[in-house]
XYZ file of N, CA and C in Angstrom:
375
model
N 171.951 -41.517 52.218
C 172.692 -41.718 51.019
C 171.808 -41.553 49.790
N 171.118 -41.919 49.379
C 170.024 -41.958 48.389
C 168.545 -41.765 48.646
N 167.861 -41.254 47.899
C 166.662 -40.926 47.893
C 165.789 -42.476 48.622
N 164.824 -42.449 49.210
C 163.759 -43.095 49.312
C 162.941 -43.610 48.074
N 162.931 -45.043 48.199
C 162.098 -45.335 46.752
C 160.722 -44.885 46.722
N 160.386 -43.923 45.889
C 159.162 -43.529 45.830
C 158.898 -44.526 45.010
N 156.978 -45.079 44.945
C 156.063 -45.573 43.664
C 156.146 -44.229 42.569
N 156.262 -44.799 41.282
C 156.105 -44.098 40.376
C 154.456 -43.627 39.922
N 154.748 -42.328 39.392
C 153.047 -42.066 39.568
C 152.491 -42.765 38.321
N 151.074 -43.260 38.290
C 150.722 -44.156 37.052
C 150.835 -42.875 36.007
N 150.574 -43.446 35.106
C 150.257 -42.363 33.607
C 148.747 -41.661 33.856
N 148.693 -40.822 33.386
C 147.334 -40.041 33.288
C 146.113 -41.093 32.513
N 145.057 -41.057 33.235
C 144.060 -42.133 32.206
C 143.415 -41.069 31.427
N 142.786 -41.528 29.950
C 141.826 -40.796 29.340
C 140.519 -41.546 30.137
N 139.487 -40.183 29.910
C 137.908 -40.976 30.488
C 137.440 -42.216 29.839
N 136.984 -42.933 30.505
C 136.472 -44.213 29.653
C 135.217 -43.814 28.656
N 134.942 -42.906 29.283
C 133.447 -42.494 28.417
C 133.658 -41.159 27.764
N 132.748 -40.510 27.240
C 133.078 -39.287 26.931
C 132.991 -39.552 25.527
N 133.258 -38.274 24.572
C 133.820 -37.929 23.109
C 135.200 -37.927 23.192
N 135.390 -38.365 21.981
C 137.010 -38.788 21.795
C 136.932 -37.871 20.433
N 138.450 -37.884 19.729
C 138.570 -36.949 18.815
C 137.820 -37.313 17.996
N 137.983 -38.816 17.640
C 137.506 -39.256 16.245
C 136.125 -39.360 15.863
N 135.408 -39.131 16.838
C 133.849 -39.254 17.423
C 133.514 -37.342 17.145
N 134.568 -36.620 16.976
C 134.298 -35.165 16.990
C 134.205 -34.489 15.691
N 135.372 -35.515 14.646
C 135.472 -35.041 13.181
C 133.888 -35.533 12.743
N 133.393 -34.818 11.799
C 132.357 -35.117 10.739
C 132.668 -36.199 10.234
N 131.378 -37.000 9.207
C 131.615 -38.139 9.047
C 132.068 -37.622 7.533
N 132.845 -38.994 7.082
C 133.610 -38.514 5.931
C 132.327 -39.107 4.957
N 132.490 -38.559 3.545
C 131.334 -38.280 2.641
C 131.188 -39.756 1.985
N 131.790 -40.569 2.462
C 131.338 -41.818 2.276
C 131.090 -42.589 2.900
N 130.928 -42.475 4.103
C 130.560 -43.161 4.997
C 129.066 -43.301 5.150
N 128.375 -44.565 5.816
C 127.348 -44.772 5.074
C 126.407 -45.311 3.353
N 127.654 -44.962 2.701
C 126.632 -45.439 1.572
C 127.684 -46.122 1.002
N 126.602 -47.486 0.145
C 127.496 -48.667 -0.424
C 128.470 -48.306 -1.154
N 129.453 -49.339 -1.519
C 130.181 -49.088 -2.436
C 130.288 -50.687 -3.322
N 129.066 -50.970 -3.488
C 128.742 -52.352 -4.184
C 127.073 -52.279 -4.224
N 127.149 -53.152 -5.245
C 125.962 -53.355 -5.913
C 124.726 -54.179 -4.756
N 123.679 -53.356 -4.775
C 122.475 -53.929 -3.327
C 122.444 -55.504 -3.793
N 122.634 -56.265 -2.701
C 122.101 -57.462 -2.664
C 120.998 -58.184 -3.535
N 120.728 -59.062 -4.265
C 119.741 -59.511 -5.004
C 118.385 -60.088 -3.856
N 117.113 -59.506 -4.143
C 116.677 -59.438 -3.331
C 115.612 -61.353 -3.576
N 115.007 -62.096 -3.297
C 115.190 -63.155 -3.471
C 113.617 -63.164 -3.235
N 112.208 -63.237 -3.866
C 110.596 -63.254 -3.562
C 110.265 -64.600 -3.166
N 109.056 -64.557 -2.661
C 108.894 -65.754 -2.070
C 108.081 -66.922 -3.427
N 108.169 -65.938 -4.450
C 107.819 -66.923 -6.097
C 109.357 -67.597 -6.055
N 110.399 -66.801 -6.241
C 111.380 -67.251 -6.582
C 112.354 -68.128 -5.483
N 112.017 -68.294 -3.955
C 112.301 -69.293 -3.563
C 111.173 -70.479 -3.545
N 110.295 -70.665 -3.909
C 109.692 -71.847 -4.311
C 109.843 -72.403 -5.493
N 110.214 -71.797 -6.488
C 110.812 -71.731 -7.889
C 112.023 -72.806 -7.493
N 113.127 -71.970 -7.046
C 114.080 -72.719 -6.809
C 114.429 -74.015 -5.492
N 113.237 -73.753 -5.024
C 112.839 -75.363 -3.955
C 112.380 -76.289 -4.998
N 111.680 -76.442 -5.955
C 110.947 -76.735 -7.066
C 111.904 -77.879 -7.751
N 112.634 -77.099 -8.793
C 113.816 -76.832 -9.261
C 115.059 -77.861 -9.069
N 115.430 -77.697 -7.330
C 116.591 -78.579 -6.622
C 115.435 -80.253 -6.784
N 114.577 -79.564 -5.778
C 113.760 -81.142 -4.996
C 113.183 -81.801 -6.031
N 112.544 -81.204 -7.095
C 111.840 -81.799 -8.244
C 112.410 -82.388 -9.211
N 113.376 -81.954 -9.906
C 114.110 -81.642 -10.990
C 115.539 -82.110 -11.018
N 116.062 -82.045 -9.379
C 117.255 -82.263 -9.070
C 118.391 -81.291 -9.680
N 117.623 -80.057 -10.023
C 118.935 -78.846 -10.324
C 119.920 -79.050 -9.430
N 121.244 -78.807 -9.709
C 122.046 -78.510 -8.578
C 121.792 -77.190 -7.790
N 121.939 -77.018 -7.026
C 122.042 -75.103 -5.879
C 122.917 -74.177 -6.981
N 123.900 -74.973 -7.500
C 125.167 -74.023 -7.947
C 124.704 -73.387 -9.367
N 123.642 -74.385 -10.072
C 122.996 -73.725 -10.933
C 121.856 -72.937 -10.954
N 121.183 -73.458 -9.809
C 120.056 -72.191 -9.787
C 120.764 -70.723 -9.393
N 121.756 -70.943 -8.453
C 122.104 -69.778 -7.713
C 122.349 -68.810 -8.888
N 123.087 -69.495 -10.405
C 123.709 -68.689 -11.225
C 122.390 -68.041 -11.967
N 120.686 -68.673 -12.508
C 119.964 -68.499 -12.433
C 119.567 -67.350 -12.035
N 119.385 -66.696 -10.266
C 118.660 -65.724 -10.015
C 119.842 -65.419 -9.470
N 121.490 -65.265 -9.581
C 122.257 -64.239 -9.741
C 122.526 -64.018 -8.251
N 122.427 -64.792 -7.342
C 122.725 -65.029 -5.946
C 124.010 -66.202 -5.719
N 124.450 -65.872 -4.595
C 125.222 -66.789 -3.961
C 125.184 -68.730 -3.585
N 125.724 -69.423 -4.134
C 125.159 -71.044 -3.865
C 124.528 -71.069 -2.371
N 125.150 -70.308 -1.466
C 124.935 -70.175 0.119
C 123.505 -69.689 0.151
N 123.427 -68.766 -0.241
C 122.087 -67.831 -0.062
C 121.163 -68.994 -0.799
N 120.737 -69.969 -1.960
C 119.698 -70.334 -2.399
C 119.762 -71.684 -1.288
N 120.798 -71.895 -0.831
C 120.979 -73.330 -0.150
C 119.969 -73.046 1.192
N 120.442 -72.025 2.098
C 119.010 -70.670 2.754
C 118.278 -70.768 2.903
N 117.938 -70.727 1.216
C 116.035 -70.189 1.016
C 115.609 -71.976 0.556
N 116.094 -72.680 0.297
C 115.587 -74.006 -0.183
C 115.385 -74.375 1.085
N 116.543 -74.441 1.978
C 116.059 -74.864 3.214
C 115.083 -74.423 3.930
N 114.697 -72.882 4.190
C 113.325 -72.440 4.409
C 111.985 -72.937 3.992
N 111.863 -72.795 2.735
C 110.670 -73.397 2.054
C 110.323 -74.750 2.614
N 111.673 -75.554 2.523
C 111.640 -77.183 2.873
C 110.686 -77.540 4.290
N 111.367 -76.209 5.238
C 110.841 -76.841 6.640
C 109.611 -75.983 6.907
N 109.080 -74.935 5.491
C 107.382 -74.616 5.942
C 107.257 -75.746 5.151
N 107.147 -76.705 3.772
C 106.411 -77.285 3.117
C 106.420 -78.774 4.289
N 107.404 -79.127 5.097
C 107.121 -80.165 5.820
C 106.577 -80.139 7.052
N 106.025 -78.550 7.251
C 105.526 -78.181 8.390
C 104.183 -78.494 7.916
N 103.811 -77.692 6.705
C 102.159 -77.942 6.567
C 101.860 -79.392 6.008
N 103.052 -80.342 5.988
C 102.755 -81.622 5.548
C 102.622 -82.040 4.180
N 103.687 -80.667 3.134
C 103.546 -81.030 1.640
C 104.814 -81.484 1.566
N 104.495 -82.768 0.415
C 105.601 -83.052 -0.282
C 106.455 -82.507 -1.457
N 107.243 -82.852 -1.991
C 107.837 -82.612 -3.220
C 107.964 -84.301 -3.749
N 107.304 -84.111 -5.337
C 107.843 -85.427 -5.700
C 108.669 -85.499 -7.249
N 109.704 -86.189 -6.788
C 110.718 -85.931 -7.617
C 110.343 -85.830 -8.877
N 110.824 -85.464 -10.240
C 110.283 -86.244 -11.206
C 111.424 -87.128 -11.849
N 110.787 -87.705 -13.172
C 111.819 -88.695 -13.761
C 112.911 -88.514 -14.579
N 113.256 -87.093 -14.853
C 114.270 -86.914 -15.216
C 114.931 -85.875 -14.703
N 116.102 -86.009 -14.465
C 117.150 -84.885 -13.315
C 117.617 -84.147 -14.460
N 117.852 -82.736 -13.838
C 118.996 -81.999 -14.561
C 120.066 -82.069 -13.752
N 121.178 -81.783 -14.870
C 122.245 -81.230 -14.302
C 122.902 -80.099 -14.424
N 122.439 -79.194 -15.916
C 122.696 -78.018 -16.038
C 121.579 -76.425 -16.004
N 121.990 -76.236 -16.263
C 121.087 -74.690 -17.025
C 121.040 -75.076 -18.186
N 121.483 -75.783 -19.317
C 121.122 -76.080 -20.654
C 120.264 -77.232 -21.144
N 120.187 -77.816 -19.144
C 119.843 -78.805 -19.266
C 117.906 -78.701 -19.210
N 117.803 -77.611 -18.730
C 116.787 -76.950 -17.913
C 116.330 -76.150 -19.251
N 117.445 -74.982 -19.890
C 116.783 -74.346 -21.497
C 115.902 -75.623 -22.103
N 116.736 -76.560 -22.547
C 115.956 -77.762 -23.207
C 114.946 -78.390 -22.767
N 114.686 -78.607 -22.092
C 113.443 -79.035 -21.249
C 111.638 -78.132 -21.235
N 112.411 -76.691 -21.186
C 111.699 -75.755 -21.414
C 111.083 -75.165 -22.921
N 112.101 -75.863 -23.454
C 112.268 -75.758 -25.296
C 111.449 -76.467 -25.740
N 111.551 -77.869 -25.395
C 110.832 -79.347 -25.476
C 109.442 -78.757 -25.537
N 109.043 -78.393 -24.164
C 107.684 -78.277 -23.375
C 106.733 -77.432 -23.808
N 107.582 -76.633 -25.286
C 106.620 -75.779 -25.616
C 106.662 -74.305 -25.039
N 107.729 -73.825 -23.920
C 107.514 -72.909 -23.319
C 108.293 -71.572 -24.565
N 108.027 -70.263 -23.997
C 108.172 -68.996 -24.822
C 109.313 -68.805 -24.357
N 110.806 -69.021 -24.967
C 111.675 -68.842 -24.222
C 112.167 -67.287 -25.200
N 112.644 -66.140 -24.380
C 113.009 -64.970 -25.069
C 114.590 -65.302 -25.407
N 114.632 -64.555 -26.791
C 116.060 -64.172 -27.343
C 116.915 -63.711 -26.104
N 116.453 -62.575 -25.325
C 117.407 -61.741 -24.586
C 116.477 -61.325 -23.286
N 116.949 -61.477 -22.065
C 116.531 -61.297 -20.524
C 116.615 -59.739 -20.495
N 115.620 -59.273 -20.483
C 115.670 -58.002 -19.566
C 115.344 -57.899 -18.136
N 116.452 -57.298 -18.220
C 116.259 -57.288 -16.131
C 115.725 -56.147 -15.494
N 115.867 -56.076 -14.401
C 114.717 -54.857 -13.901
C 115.246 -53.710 -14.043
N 116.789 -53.247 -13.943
C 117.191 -52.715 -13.365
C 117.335 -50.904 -15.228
């Protein structure tokens, strides 16, 4: 009366390995290069600066970060780095007696102290 149930045949596999199409087109002319500004690169003056700064001074992170133009995450990072060589070789930080809390708080201080503060920052770039 009716056919015998055949198994249906599976689908054809592609190779697991091999070149595939998209692996065959050229790379498109942007691929590879940024499309944002390189990362701020962070010296090992300027994370002791800003270990300095937090531990000494009691800057907040959120103001230094704005400072050298980095992320609160990224100086939080590098403070922590510095922290665990300076308690490796057995140096302290000792606080001093008056905290900041801003960047204006920090201009003034610097104002006070006699330091050369410039009209206008030139940056490297």
């Amino acid at each position: 009366m009716g056919q015998p149930d055949r198994p249906t045949p599976d689908p054809p596999r592609r190779p697991a390995r091999g070149p595939t199409r998209q692996a065959a087109r050229p790379p498109a002319p942007h691929q590879g290069q940024r499309h944002h500004r390189p990362r701020p690169m962070l010296t090992l003056a300027d994370r002791l600066l800003a270990t300095l700064l937090h531990h000494r001074l009691g800057l907040p992170q959120v103001a230094i970060a704005r400072l050298f133009s980095v992320t609160p995450f990224t100086i939080n990072r590098r403070i922590r780095d510095i922290r665990q060589l300076l308690d490796a070789a057995g140096r302290t930080i000792q606080p001093a007696d008056q905290h900041l809390a801003t960047l204006d708080d920090l201009h003034h201080l610097a104002s006070t102290a006699g330091a050369t503060i410039p009209a206008e920052i030139k940056t490297a770039s």
